[in-house]
PDB file of C-alpha atoms in Angstrom:
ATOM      1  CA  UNK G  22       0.000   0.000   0.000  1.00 43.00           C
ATOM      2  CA  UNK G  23       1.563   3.282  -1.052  1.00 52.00           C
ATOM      3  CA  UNK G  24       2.328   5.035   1.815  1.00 62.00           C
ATOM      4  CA  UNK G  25       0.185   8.627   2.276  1.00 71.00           C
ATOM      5  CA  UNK G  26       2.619  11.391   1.350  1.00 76.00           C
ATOM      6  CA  UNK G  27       0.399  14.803   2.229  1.00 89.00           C
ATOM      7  CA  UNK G  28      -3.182  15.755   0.785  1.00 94.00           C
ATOM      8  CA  UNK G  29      -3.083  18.797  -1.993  1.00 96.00           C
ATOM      9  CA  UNK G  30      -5.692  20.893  -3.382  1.00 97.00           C
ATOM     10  CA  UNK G  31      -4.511  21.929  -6.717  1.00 97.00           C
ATOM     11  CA  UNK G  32      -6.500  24.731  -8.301  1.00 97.00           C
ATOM     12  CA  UNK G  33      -6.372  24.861 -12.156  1.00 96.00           C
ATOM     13  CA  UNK G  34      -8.505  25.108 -14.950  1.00 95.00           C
ATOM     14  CA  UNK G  35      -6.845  23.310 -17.697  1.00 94.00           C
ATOM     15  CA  UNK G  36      -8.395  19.595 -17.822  1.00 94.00           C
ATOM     16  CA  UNK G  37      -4.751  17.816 -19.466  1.00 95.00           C
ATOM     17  CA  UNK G  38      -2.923  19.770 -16.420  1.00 94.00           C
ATOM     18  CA  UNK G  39      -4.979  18.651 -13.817  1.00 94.00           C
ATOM     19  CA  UNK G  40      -5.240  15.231 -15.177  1.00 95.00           C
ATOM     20  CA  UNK G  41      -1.613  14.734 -15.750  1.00 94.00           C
ATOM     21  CA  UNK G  42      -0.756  16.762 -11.933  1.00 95.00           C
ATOM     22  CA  UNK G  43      -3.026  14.554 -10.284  1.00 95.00           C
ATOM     23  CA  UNK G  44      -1.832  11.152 -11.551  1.00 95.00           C
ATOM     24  CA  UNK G  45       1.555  11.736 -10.795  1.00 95.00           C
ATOM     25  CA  UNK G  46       1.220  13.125  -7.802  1.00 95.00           C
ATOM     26  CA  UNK G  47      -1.230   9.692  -6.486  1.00 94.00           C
ATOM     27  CA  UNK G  48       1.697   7.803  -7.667  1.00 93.00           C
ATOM     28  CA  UNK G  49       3.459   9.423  -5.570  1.00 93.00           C
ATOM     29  CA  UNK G  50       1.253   8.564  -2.816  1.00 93.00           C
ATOM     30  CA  UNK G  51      -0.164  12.251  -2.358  1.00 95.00           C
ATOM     31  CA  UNK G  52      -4.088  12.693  -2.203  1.00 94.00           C
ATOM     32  CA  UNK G  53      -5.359  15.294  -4.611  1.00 96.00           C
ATOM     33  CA  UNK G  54      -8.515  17.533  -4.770  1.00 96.00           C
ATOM     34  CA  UNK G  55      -9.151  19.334  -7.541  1.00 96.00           C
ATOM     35  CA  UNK G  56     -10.307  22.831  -8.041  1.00 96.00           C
ATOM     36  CA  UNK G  57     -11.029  24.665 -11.372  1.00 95.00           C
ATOM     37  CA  UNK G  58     -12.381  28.235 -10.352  1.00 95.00           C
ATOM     38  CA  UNK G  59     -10.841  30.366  -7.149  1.00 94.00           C
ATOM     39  CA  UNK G  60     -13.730  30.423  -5.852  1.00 92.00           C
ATOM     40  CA  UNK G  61     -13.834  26.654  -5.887  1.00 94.00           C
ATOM     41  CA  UNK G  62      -9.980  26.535  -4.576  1.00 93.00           C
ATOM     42  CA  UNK G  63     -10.604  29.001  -1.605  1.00 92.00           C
ATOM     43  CA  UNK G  64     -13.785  26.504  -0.330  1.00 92.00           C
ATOM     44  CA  UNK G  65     -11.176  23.211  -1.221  1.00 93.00           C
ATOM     45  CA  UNK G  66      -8.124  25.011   0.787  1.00 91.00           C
ATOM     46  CA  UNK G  67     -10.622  25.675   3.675  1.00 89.00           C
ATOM     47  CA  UNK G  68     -12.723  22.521   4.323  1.00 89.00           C
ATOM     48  CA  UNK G  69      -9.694  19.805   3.355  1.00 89.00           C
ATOM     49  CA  UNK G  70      -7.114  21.214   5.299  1.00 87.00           C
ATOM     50  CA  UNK G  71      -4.622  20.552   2.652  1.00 93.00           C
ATOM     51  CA  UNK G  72      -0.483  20.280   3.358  1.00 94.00           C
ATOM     52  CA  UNK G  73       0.075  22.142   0.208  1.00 96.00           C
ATOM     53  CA  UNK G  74      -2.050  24.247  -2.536  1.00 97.00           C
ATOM     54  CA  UNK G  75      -0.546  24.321  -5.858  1.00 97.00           C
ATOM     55  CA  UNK G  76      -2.157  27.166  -8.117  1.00 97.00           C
ATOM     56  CA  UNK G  77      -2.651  28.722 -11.659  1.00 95.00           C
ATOM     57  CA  UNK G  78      -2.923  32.091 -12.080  1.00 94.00           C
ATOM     58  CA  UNK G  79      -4.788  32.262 -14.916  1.00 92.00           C
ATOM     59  CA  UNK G  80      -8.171  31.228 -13.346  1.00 95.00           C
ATOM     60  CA  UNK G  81     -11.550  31.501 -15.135  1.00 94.00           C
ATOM     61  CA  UNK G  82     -13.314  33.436 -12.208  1.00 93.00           C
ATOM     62  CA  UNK G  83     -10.424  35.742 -11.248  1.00 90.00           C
ATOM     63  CA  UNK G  84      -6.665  36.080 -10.638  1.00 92.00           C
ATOM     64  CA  UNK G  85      -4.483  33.085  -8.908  1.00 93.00           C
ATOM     65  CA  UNK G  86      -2.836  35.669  -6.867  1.00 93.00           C
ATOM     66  CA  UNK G  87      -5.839  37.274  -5.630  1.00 91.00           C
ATOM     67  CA  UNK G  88      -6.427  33.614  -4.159  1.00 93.00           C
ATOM     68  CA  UNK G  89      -2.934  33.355  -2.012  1.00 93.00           C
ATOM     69  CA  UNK G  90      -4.069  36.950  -0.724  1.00 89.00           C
ATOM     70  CA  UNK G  91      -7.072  35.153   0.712  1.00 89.00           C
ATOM     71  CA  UNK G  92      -5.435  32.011   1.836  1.00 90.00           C
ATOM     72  CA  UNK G  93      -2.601  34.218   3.527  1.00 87.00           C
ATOM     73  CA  UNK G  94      -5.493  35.888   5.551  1.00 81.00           C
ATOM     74  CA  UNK G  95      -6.126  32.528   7.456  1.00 82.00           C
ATOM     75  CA  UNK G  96      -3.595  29.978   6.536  1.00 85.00           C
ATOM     76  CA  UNK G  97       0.589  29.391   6.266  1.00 84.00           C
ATOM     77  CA  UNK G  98       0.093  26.356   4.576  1.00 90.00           C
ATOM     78  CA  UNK G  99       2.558  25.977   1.400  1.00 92.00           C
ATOM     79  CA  UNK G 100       1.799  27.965  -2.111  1.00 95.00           C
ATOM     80  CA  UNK G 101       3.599  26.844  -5.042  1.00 96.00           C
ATOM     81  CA  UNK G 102       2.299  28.684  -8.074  1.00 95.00           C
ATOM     82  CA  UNK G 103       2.350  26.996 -11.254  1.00 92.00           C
ATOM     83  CA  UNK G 104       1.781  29.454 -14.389  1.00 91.00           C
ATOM     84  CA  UNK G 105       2.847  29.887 -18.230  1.00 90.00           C
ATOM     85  CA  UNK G 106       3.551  33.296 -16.590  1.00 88.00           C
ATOM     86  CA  UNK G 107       6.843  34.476 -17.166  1.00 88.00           C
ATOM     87  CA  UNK G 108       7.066  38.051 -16.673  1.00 90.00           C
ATOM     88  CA  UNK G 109       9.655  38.182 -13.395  1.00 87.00           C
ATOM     89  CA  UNK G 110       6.835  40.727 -12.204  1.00 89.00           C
ATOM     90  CA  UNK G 111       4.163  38.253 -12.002  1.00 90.00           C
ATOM     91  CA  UNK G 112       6.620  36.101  -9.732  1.00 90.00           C
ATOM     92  CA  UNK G 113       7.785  38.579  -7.999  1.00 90.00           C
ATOM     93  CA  UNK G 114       3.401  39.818  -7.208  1.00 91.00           C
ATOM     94  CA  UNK G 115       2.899  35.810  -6.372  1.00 92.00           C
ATOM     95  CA  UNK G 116       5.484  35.948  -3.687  1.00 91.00           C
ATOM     96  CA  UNK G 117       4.441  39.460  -2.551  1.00 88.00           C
ATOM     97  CA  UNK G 118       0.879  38.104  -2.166  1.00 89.00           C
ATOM     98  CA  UNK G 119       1.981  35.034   0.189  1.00 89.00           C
ATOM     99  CA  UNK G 120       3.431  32.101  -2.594  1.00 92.00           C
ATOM    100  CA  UNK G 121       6.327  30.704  -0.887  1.00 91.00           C
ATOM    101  CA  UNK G 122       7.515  29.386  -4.857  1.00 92.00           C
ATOM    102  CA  UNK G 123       6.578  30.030  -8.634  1.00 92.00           C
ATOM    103  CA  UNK G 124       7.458  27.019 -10.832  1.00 92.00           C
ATOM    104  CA  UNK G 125       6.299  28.197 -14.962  1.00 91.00           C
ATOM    105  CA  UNK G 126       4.667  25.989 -17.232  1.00 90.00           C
ATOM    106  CA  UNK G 127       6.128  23.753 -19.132  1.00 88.00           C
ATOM    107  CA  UNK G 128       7.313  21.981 -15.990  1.00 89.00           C
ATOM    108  CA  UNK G 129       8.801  18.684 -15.255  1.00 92.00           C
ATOM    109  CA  UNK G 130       7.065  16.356 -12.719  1.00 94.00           C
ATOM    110  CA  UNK G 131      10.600  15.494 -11.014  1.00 94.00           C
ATOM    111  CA  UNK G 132      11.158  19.287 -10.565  1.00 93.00           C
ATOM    112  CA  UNK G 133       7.634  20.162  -8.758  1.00 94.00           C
ATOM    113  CA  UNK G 134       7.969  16.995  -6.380  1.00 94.00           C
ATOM    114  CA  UNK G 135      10.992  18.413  -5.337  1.00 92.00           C
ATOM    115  CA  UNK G 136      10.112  22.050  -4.773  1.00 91.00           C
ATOM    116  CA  UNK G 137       6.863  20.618  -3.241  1.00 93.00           C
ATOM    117  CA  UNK G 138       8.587  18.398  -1.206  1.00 91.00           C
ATOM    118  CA  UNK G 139      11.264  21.051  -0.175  1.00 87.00           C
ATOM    119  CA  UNK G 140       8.233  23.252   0.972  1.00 89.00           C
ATOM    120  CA  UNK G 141       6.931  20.403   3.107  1.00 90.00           C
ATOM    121  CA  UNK G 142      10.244  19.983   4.951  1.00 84.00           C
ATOM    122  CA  UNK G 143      10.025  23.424   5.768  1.00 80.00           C
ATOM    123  CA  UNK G 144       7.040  23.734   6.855  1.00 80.00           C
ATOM    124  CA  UNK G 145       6.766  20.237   9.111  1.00 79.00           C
ATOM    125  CA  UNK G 146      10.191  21.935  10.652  1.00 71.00           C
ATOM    126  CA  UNK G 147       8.423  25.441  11.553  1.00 67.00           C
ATOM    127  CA  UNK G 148       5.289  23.890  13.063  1.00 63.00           C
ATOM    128  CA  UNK G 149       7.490  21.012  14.896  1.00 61.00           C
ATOM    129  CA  UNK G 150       9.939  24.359  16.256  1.00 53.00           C
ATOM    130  CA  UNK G 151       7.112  27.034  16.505  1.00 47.00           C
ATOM    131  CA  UNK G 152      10.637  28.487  15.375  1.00 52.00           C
ATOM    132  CA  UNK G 153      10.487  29.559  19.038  1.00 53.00           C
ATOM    133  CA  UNK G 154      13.926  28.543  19.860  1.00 68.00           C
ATOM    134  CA  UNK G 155      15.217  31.188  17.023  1.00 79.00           C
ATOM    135  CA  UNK G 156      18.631  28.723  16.304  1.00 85.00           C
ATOM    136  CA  UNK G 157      19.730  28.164  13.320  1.00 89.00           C
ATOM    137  CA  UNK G 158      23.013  26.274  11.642  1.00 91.00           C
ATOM    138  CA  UNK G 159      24.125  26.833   8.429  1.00 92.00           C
ATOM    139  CA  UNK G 160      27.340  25.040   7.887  1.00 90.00           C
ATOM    140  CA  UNK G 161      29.890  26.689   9.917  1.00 92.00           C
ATOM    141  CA  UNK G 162      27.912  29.461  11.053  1.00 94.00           C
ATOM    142  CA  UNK G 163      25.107  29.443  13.817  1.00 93.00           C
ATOM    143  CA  UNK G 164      22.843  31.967  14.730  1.00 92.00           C
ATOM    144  CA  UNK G 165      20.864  32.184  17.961  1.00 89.00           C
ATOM    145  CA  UNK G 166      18.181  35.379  17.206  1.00 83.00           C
ATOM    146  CA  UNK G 167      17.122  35.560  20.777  1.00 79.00           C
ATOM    147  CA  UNK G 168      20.619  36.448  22.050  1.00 82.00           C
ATOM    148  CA  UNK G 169      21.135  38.370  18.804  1.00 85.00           C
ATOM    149  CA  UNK G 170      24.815  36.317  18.399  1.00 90.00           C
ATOM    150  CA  UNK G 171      26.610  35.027  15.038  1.00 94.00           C
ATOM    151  CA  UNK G 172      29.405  33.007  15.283  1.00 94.00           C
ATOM    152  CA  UNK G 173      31.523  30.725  12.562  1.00 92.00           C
ATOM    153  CA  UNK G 174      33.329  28.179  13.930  1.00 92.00           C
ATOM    154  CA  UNK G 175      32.623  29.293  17.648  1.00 90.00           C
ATOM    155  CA  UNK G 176      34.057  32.578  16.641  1.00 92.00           C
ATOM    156  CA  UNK G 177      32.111  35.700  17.195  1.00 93.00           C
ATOM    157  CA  UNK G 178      31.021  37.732  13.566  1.00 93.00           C
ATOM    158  CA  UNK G 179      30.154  40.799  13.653  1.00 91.00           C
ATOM    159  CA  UNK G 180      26.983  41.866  11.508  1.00 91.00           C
ATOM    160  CA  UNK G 181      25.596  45.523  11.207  1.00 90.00           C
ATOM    161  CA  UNK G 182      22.291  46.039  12.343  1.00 87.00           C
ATOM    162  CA  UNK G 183      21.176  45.675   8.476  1.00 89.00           C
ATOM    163  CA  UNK G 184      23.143  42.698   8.092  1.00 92.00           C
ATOM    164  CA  UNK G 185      21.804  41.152  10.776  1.00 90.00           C
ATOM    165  CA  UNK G 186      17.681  42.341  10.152  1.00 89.00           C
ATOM    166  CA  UNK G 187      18.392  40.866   6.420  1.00 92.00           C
ATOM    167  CA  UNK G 188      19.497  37.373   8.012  1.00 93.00           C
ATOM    168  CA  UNK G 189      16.805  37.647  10.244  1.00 89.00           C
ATOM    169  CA  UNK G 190      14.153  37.947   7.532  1.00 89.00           C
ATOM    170  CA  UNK G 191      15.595  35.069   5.643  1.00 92.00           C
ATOM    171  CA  UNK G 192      16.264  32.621   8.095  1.00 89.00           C
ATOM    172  CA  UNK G 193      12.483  32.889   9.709  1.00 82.00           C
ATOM    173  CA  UNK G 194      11.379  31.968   5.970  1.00 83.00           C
ATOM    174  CA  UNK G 195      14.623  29.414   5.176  1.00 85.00           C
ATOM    175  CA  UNK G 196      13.812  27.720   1.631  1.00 84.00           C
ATOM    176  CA  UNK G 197      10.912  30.208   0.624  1.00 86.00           C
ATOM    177  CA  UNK G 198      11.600  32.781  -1.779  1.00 88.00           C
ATOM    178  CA  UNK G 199      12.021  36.025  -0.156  1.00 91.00           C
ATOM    179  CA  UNK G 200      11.715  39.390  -2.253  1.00 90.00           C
ATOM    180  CA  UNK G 201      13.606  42.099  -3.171  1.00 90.00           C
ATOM    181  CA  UNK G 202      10.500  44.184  -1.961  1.00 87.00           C
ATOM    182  CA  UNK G 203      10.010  42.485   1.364  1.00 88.00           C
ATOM    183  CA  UNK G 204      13.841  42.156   2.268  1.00 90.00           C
ATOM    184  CA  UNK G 205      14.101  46.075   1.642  1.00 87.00           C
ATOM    185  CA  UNK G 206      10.973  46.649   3.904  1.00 85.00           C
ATOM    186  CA  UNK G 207      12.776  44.534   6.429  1.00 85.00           C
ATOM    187  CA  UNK G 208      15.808  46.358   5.954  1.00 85.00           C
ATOM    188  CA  UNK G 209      15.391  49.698   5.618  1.00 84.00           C
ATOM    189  CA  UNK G 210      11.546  50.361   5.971  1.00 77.00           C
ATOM    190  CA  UNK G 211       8.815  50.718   3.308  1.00 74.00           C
ATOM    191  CA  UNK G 212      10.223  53.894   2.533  1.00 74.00           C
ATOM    192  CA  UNK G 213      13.330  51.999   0.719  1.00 71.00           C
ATOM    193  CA  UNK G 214      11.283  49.753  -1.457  1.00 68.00           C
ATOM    194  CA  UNK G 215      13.277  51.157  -4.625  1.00 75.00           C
ATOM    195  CA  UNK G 216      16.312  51.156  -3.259  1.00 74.00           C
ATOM    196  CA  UNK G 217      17.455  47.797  -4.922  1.00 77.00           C
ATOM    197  CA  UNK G 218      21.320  48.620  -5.223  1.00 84.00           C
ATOM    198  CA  UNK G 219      21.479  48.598  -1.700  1.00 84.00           C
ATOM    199  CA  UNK G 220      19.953  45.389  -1.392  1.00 90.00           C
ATOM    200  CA  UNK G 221      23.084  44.074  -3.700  1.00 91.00           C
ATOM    201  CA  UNK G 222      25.568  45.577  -1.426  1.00 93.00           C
ATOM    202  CA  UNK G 223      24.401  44.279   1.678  1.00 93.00           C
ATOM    203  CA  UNK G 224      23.549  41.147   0.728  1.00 94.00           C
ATOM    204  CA  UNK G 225      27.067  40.902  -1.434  1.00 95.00           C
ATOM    205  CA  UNK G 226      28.122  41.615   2.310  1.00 94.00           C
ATOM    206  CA  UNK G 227      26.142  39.172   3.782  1.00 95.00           C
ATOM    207  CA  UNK G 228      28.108  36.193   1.956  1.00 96.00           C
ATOM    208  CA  UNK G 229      31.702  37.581   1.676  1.00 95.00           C
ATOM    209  CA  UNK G 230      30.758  36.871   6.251  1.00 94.00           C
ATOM    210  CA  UNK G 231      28.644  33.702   6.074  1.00 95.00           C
ATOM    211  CA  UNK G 232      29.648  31.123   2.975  1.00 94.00           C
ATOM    212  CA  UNK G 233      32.919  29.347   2.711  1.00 92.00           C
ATOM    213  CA  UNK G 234      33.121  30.986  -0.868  1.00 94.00           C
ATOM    214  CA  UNK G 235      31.385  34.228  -1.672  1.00 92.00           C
ATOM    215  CA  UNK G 236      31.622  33.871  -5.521  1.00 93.00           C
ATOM    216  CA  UNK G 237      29.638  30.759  -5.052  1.00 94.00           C
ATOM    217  CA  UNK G 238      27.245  30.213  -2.390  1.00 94.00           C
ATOM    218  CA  UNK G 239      25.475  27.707  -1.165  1.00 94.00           C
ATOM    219  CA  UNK G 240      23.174  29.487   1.421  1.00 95.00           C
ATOM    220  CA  UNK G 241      22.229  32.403   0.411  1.00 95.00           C
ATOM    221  CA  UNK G 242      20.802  32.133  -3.159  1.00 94.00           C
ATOM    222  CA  UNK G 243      19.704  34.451  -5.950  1.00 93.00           C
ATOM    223  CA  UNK G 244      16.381  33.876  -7.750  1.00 89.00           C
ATOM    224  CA  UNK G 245      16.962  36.091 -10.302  1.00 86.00           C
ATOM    225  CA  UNK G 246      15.221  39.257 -11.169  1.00 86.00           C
ATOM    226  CA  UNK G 247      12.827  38.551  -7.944  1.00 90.00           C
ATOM    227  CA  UNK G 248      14.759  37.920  -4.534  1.00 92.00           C
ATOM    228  CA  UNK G 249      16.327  35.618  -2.316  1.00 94.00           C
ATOM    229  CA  UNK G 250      16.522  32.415  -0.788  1.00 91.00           C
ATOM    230  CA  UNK G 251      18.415  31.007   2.192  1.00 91.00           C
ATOM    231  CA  UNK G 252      18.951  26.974   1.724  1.00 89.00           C
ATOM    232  CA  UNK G 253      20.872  24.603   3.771  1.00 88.00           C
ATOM    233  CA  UNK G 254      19.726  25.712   7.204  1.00 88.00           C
ATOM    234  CA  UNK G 255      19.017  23.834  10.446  1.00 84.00           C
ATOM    235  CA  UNK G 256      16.827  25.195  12.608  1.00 79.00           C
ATOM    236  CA  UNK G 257      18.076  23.871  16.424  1.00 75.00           C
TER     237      UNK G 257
END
């Protein structure tokens, strides 16, 4: 008997999507419902609980990121978008709106079951922490956000008060894409939201201190054109 794996709702109105989403994903032991409208996904999301929503954003009834909004209001449970969207700002309005990934159509299977199931990691972690110890390890380096200490090795490192708000904001969201827009918020303050050349400094910063080699991290990562993403943390 294939073991359960997590129950999805998957909003989208293209029958050969759904179809070919849904059969994959039961072979991979996840149980599916299927929504075609928003307002059918928003009732699905609400009354099965789900471990994950995948959505579309081109919906029949309205806009797939008008749907995260709503979710967001009364759920953290995992958003991956999948769209034919490309624009960067259409991902980058997704994540604004509460998506925690943005995966564009065509996609291959092996690649969603592996940003799904990276989302699902996170999020069992965060509910099994309540992230209320505030540790984290990322290779080398551990942070402790209570005590407001980073150290490498055992070694005290020093972070400005940027810096250290920056690391702050990624490591409480570790594996979700985090914008340009909300890191600059976090920052500087909603006053800075245009301000992306300081963004690129600090974060430039932010590796030359934390990863083993600056010119190619492993931690801190770019998504392109829309934020970043901290991988390889252990929350303690």
């Amino acid at each position: 008997m294939q073991e359960h794996a997590g129950n999805i709702v998957f909003i989208e109105d293209d029958p050969h999507i759904r179809k070919l989403v849904k059969g994959a994903l039961e072979q991979e032991g996840f149980i599916v419902h299927e929504a075609r409208t928003a307002r059918e996904g928003i009732t699905e999301a609400g009354t099965r609980k789900p471990d994950l929503i995948i959505i579309d954003l081109g919906l029949p009834d309205g806009d797939g990121k008008q749907v995260v909004s709503e979710i967001r209001n009364w759920s953290s449970v995992p958003i991956v978008i999948l769209s034919a969207r490309t624009q960067e700002s259409e991902k980058v309005e997704a994540l604004d709106a509460g998506a925690d990934d943005y995966l564009v159509k065509p996609f291959g299977m092996p690649e969603l079951l592996a940003r799904m199931r990276a989302q699902l990691r996170r999020h069992a972690r965060a509910s099994a922490t309540g992230q209320a110890s505030g540790r984290y390890r990322m290779g080398e380096v551990a942070v402790d956000l209570p005590a407001r200490s980073v150290t490498r090795n055992g070694e005290p490192l020093h972070l400005t008060q940027i810096e250290y708000r920056l690391l702050a904001t990624l490591l409480r969201d570790a594996g979700r894409v985090i914008t340009h827009r909300q890191l600059l918020v976090a920052g500087w303050g909603p006053s800075h939201v245009e301000d992306g050349h300081y963004l690129r400094i600090y974060m430039q910063r932010l590796r030359q201190k934390l990863e083993r080699d600056a010119a190619q991290p492993v931690h801190i990562l770019t998504e392109i054109g829309v934020g970043y993403r901290l991988a390889d943390v252990v929350a303690e």
